[in-house]
Coordinates of C-alpha atoms in Angstrom, one line a residue:
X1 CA 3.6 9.0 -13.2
X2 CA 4.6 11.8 -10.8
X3 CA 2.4 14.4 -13.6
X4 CA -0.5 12.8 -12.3
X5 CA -0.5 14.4 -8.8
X6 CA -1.9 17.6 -10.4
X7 CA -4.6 15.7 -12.3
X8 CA -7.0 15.9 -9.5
X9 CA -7.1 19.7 -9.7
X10 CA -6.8 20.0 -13.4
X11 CA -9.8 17.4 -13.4
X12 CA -12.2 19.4 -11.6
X13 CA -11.6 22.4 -13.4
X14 CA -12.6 20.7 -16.6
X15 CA -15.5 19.4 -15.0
X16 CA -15.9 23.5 -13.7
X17 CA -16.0 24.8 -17.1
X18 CA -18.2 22.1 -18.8
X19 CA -20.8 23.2 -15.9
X20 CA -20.0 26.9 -17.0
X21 CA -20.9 25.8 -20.9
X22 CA -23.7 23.7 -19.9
X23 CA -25.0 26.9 -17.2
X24 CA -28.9 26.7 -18.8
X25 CA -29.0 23.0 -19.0
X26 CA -30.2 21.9 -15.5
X27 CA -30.5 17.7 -16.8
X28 CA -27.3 17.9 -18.1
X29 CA -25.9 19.7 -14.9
X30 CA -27.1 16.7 -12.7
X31 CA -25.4 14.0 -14.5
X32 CA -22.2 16.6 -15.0
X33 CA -22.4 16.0 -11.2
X34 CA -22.0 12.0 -11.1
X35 CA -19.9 11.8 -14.4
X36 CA -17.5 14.2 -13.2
X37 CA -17.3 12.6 -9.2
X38 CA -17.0 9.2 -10.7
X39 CA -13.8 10.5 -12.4
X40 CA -13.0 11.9 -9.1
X41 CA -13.1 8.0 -7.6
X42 CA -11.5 6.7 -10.1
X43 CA -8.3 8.9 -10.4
X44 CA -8.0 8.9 -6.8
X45 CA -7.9 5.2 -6.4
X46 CA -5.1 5.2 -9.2
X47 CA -3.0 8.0 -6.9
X48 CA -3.5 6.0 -4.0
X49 CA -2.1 2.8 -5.4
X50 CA 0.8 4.7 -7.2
X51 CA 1.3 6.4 -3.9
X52 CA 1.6 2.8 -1.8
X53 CA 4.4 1.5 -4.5
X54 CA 6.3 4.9 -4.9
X55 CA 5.5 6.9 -1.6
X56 CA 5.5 10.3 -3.4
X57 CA 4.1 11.5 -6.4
X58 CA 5.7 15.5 -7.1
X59 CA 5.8 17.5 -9.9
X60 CA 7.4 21.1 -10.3
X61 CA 4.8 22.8 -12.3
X62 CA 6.5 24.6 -15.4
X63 CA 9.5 23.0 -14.5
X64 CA 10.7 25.3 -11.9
X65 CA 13.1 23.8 -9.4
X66 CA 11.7 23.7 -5.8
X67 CA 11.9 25.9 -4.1
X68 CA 11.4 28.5 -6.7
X69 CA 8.9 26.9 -9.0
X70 CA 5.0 25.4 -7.7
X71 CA 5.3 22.1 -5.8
X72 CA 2.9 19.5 -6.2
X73 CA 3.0 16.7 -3.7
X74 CA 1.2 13.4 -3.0
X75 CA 1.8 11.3 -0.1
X76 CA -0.2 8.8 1.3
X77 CA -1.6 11.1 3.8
X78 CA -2.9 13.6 0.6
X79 CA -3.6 10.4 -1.2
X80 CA -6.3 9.3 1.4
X81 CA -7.7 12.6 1.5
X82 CA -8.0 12.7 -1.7
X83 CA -9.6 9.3 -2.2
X84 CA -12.2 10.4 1.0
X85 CA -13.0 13.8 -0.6
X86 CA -13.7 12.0 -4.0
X87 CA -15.9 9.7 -2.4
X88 CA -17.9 11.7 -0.7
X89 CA -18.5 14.1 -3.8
X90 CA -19.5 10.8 -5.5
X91 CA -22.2 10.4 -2.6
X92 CA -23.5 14.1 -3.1
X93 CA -23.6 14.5 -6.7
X94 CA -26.0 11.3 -6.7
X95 CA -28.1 13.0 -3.6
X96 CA -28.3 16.4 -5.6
X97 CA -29.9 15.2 -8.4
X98 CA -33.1 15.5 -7.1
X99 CA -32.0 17.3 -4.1
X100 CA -30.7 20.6 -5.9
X101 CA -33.9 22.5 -7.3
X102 CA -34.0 24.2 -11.0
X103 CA -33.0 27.8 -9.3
X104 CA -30.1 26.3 -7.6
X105 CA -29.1 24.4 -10.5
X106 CA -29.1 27.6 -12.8
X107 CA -27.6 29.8 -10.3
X108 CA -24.5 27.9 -10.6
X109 CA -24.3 24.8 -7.9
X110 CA -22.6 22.3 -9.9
X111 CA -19.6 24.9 -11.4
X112 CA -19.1 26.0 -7.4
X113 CA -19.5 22.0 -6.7
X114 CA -16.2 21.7 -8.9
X115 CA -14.5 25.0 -8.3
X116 CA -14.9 23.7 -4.3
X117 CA -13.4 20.2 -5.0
X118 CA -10.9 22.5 -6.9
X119 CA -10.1 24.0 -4.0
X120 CA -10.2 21.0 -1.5
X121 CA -7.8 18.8 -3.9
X122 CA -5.4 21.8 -3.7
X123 CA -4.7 22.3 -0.3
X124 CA -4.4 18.4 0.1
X125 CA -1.2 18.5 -2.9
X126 CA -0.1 21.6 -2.8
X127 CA 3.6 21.9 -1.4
X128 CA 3.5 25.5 -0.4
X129 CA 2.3 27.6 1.9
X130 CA 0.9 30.6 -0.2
X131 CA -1.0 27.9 -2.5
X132 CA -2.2 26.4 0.8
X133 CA -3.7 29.8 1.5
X134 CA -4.7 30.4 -2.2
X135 CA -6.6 27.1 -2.1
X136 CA -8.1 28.0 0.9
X137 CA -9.6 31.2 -0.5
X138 CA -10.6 29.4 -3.6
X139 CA -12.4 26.8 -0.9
X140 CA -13.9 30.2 0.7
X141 CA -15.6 31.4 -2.6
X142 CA -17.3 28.7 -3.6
X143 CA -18.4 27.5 -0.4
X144 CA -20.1 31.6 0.4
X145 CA -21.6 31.3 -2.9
X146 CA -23.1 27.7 -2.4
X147 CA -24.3 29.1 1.0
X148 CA -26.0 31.6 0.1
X149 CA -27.9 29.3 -2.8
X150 CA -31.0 30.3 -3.2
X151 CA -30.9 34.1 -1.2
X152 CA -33.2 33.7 1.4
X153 CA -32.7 35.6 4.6
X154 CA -31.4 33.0 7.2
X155 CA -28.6 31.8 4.2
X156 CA -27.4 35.2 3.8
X157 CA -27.1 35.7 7.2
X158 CA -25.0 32.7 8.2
X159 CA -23.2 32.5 4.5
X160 CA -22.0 37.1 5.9
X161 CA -21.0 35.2 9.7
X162 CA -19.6 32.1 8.1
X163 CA -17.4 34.8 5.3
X164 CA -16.5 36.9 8.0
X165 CA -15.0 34.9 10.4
X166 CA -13.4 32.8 8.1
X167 CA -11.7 35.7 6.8
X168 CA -10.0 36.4 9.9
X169 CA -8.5 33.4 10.0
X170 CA -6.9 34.2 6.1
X171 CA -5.6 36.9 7.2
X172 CA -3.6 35.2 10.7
X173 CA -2.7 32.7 7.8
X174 CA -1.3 35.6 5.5
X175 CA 0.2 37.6 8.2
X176 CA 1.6 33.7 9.7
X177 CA 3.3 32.7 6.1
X178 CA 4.4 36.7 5.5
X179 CA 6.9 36.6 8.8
X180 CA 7.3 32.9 7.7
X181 CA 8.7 34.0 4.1
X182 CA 10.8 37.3 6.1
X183 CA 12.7 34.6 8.3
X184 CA 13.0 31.9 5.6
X185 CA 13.1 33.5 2.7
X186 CA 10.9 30.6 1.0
X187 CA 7.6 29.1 1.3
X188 CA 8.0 25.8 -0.3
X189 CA 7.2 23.6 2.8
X190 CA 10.5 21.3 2.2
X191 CA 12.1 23.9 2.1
X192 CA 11.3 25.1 5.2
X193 CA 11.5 22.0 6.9
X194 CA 15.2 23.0 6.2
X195 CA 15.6 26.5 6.6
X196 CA 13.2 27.0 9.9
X197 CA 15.9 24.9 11.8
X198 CA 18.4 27.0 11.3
X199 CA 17.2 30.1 12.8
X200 CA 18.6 31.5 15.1
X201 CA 16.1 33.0 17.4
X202 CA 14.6 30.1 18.9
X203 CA 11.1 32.0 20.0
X204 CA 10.5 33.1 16.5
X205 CA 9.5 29.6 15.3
X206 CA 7.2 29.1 18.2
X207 CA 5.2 32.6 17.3
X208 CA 5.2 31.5 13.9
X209 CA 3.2 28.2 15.6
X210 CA 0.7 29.8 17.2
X211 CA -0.2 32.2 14.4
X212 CA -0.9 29.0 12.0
X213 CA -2.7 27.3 14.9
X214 CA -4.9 30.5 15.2
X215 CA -5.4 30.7 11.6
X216 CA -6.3 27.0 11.1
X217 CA -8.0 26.7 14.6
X218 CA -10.5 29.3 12.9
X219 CA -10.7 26.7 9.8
X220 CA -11.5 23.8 11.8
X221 CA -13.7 24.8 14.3
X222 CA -11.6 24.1 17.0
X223 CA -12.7 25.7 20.6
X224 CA -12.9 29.0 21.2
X225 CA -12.6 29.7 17.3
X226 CA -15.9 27.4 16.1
X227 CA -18.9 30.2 16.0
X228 CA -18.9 30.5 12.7
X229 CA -19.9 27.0 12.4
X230 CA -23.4 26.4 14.0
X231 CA -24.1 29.8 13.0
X232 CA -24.2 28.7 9.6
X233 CA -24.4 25.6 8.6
X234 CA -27.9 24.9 9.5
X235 CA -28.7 27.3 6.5
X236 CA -27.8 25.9 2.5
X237 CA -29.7 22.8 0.8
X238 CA -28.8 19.8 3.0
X239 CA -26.7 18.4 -0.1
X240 CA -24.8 21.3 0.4
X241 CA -24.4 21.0 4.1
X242 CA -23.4 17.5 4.4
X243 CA -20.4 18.5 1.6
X244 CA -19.7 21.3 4.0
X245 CA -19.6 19.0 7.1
X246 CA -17.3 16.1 5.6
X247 CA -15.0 18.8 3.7
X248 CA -14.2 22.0 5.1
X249 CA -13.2 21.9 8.8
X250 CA -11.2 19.1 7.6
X251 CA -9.1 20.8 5.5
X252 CA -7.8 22.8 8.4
X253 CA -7.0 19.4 9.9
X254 CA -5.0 18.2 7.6
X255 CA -3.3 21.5 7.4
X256 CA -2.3 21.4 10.9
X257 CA -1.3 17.7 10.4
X258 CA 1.4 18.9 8.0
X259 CA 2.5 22.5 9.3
X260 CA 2.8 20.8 13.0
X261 CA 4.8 17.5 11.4
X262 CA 6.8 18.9 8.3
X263 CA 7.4 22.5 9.3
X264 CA 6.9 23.0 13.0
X265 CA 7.1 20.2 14.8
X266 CA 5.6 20.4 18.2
X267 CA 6.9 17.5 20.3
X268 CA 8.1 18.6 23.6
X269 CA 6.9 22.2 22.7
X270 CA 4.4 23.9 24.9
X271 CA 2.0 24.0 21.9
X272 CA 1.7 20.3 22.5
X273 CA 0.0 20.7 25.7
X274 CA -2.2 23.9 24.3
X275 CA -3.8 21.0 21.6
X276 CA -4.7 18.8 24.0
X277 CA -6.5 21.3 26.3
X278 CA -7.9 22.8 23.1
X279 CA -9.3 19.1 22.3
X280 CA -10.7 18.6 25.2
X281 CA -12.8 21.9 25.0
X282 CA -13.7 21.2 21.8
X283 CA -15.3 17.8 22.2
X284 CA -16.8 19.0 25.8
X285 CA -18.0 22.3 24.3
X286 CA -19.1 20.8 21.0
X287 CA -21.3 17.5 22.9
X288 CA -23.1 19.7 24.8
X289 CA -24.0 22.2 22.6
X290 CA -25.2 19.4 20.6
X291 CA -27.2 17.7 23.2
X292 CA -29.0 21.0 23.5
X293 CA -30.2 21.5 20.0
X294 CA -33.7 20.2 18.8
X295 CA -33.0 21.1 14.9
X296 CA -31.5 17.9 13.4
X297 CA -28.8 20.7 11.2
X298 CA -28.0 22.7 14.4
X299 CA -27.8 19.3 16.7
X300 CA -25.5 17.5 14.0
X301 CA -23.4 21.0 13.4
X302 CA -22.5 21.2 16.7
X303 CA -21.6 17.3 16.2
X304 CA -18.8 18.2 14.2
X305 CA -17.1 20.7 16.3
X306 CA -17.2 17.9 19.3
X307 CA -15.4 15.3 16.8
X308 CA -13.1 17.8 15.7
X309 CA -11.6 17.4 18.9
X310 CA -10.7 13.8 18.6
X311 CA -8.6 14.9 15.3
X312 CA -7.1 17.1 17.2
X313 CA -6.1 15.0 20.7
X314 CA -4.3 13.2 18.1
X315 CA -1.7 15.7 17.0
X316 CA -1.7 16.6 20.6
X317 CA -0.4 13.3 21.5
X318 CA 1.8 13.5 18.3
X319 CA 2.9 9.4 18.5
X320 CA 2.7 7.5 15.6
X321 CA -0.4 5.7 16.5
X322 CA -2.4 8.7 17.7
X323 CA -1.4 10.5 14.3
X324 CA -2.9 7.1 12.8
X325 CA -5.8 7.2 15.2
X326 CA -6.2 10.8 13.5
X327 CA -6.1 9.9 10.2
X328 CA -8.4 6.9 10.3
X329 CA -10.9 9.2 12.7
X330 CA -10.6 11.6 9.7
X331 CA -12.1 9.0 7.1
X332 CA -14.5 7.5 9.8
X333 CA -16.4 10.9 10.3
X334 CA -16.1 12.7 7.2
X335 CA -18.6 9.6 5.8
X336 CA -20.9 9.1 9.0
X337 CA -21.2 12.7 9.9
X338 CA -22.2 13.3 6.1
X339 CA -24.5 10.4 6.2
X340 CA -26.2 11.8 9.1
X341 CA -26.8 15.0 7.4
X342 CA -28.1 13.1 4.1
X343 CA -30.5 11.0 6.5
X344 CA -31.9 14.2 8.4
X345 CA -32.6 15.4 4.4
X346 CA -34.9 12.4 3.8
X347 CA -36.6 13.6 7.1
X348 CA -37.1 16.7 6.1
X349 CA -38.1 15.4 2.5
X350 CA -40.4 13.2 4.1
X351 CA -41.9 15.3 7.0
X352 CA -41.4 19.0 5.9
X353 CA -39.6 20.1 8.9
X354 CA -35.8 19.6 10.5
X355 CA -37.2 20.0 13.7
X356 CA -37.1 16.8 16.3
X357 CA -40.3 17.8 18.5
X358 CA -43.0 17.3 16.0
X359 CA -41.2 14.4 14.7
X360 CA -41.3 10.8 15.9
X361 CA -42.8 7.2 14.6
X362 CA -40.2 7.1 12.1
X363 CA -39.1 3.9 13.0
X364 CA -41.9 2.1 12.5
X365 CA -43.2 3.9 9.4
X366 CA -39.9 3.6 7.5
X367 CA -37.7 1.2 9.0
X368 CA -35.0 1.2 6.7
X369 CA -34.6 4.7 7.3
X370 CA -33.9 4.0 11.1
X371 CA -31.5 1.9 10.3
X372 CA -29.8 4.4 7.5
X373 CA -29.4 6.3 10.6
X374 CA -28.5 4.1 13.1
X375 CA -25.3 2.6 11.6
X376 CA -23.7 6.3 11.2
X377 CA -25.0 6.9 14.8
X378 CA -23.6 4.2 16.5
X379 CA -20.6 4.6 14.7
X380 CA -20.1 8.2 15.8
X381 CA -21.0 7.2 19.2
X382 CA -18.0 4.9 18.9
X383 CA -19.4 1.6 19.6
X384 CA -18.0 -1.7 18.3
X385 CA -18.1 -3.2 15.5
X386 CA -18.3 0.3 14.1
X387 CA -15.2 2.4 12.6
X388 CA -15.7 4.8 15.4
X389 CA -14.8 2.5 18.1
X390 CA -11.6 1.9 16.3
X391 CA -10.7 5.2 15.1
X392 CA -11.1 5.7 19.2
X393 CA -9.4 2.7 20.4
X394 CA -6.3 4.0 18.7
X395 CA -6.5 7.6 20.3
X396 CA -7.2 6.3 23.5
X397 CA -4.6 3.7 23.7
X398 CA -2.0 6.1 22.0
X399 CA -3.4 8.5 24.8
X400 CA -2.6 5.8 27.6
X401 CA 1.1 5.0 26.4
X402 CA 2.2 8.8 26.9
X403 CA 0.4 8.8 30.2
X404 CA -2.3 11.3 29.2
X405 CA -5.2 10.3 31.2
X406 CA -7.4 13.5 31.1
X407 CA -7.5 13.9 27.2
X408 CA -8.8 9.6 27.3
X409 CA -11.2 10.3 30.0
X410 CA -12.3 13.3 28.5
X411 CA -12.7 11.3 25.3
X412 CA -14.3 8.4 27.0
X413 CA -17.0 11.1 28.9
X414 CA -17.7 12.5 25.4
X415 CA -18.4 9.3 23.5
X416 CA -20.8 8.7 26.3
X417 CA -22.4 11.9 25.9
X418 CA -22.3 11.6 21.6
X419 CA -24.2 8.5 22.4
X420 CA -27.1 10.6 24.5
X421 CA -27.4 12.6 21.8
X422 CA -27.8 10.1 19.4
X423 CA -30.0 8.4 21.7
X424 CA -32.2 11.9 21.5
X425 CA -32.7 11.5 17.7
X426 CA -33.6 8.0 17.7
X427 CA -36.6 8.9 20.6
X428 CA -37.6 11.9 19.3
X429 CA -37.6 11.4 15.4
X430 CA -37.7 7.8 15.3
X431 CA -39.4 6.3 18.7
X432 CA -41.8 8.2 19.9
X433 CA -45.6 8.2 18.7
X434 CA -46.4 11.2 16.7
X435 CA -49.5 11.6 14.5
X436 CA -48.4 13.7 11.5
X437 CA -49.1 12.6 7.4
X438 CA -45.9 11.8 5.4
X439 CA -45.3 13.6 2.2
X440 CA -45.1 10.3 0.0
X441 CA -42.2 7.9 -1.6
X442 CA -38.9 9.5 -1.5
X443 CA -36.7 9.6 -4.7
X444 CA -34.8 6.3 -5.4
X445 CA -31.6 8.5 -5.9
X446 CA -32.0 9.5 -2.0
X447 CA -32.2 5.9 -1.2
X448 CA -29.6 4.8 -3.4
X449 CA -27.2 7.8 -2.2
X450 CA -27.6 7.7 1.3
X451 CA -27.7 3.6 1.2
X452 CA -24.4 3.2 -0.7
X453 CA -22.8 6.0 1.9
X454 CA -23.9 4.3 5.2
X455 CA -22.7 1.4 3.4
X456 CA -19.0 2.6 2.9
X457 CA -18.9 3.9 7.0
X458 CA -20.2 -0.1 8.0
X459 CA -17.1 -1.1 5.4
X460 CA -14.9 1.4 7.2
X461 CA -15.5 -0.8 10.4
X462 CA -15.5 -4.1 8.9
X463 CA -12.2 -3.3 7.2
X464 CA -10.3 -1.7 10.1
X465 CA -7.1 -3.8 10.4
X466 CA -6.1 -3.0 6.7
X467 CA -6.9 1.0 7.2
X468 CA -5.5 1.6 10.2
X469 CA -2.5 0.2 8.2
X470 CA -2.9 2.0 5.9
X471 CA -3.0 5.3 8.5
X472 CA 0.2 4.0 10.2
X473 CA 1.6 3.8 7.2
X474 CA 0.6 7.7 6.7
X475 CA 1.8 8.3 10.5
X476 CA 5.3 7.4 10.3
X477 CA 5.7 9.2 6.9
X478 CA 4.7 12.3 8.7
X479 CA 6.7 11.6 11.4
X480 CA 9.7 11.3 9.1
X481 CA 10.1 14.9 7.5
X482 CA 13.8 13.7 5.5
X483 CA 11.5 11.5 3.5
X484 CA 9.4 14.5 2.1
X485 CA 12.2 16.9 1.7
X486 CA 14.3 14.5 0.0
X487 CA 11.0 13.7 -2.3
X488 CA 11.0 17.5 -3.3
X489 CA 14.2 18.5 -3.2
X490 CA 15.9 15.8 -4.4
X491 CA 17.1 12.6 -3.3
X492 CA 15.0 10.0 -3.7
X493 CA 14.8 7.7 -6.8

């Protein structure tokens, strides 16, 4: 069983190349889309149950020996993400199919669709550090090229700041994992979980920390490293977008997650206390840019870098439960922050613009839309019975056991403030009379997409005791590095 932790990668690259054959066909493309996503699903499910009976899944690709050979892991950590990035793709290839126009289609969406889940399900097995950064630069292609779908001027622009700056943070991760490899002599991240503790210079280790948190700071979005995101984003197809904003920044999450747990672990260090203060920015910062936008893509953009923050209080607090509160935050927002996106694309489907001013009467003209959008809303604002409030119980209680008051009131202050901005949606877009003509029925596959999404985040909420499990479960393998080094080195049955 432990060969199929490579299957997710060696999946979408089939699904890559039969979008290469099939380049012309646009009709054939679309259903590429859902055929090859519902694949996606169902492997993912299969790792994620083979991963709760047997904890890891790792092959040594070619048969190489760790640490010499490529290290494929799976853990339930990767598992879930996994499982989360499958689901979403699922979402988005049924959005796309009327979504993603002929020119996109033939200029190559649904082969850079795969070759970025490529990408993604790489960096979430991989077990080294120089395929974590090649699968981030595989991310980096196909995400530029998707950007820039379609050529017009404002894409360009933010796909050249979005390249840019994203670049800079490869290269802190190169020059991070070349002093990494000239101390260790390895990259294999058991490996390291070894050999770092036996260095001798005890500074070294903690420069080596703050180069990866530059690097993947620039990744995720995290404050003062996040231009590149509201710069950008508000530019590609919205199907496109809302893959961007459940995907991306979140890879540099779950990076950190395992660099700061496996490889460099930061309790008691000094970098502990820089996270927090960087989460709190980062939710402050992010909130109130948000509650200044009046574009629905800039306003929810800047959304993302706010909740970024909450992932990242949690390795700040770096306790079991916060770690749990950041993996179950993880899942919560990756689905409701790409369900918002998907409902602001039936807006602008229906209405012709993105902006909120000429907007309003929605709720009354197509109620089930308000409510599409509600559900994600609320549950981003973090109120009960939603997976928000949960996914924020657990940060702020972990928050309270290790006496960190600031980061929970700062928390607390920005839920209030996510909720205000919500509440500025729902009065300009929704409440508020406007006299403006509606551009007819929207598709069924819009309805059916963004339904079945908003569905999963009200699940999410519903099904909170056995996913926060689950996340715990993730926590305390994190917080136990022997079990992945014995898993990869050798060790365990």
């Amino acid at each position: 069983m432990n060969g199929l932790s490579i299957a997710p990668i060696v999946l979408a690259l089939v699904w890559g190349i039969l979008g290469l054959i099939f380049w012309q066909r646009t009709r054939v493309l679309r259903w590429l889309g859902v055929a090859g996503s519902t694949s996606f699903v169902a492997l993912s499910i299969v790792l994620l149950l083979l991963v709760q009976k047997e904890q890891f899944l790792v092959i040594q690709v070619g048969a190489w020996r760790a640490p010499f050979g490529i290290t494929i892991t799976i853990d339930l950590l990767s598992a879930l993400m996994v499982t989360m990035t499958s689901v979403l793709a699922w979402f988005i290839a049924l959005f796309s199919l009327t979504e993603v126009d002929e020119a996109q289609a033939r200029y190559g969406f649904y082969p850079l669709f795969f070759l970025l889940l490529m990408g993604v399900f790489g960096a979430f097995t991989t077990g080294d550090l120089f395929n974590l950064y090649v699968w981030f630069e595989v991310m980096l292609m196909a995400s530029f090229v998707l950007m820039a779908l379609g050529g017009h001027r404002a894409q360009l622009e933010g796909a050249t700041k979005y390249v840019l700056l994203n670049l800079i943070g490869s290269t802190f991760f190169l020059i991070a994992a070349g002093l990494t490899y000239s101390m260790t002599g390895t990259l294999n991240m058991a490996d390291l979980a070894v050999q770092i503790r036996e260095v001798e210079h005890s500074t070294l280790p903690l420069v080596l920390s703050a180069i990866f948190l530059v690097a993947f700071g620039i990744k995720a979005a995290i404050f003062p490293l996040f231009f590149w995101l509201p710069a950008s984003y508000h530019t590609p197809p919205i199907a496109v977008t809302a893959l961007f904003s459940g995907l991306l920044t979140k890879v540099g999450v779950y990076a950190m997650l395992r660099v700061f747990t496996l490889i460099f672990p930061m309790n008691g260090t000094i970098l502990q206390s820089i996270l927090l203060i960087l989460a709190g920015f980062t939710m402050v910062t992010g909130v109130l840019g948000a509650a200044a936008q009046w574009d629905l893509r800039r306003l929810l953009s800047f959304h993302i870098i706010s909740q970024i923050g909450y992932l990242i209080m949690g390795l700040g607090l770096f306790t079991p439960l916060a770690l749990a509160g950041t993996i179950f935050f993880t899942l919560h927002v990756v689905i409701a922050k790409a369900a918002l996106f998907l409902v602001s694309g039936m807006i602008q489907r229906l209405t012709g613009t993105f902006n909120l001013k000429p907007l309003g009467n929605l709720a009354q003209t197509q109620p089930a839309m308000a409510l599409l959008f509600a559900f994600p809303a609320l549950s981003l604002a973090g109120l009960p019975p939603f997976s928000g409030f949960f996914a924020k119980l657990a940060l702020v209680r972990a928050g309270l056991e290790v006496q960190q008051g600031a980061i929970v009131a700062v928390s607390l202050a920005v839920s209030l403030l996510t909720l205000f901005s919500m509440s500025k949606i729902w009065q300009e877009a929704f409440w508020k009379p406007a006299k403006r003509e509606e551009k007819g029925a929207l598709p069924a596959n819009l309805w059916g997409a963004v339904s079945g999404i908003v569905l999963v985040s009200v699940l999410l909420g519903l099904l909170a005791n056995p996913i926060m499990t689950l996340s715990l479960q993730a926590a305390h393998q994190l917080l136990q590095p022997s079990l992945y080094v014995q898993a990869v080195l050798g060790g365990l049955p």
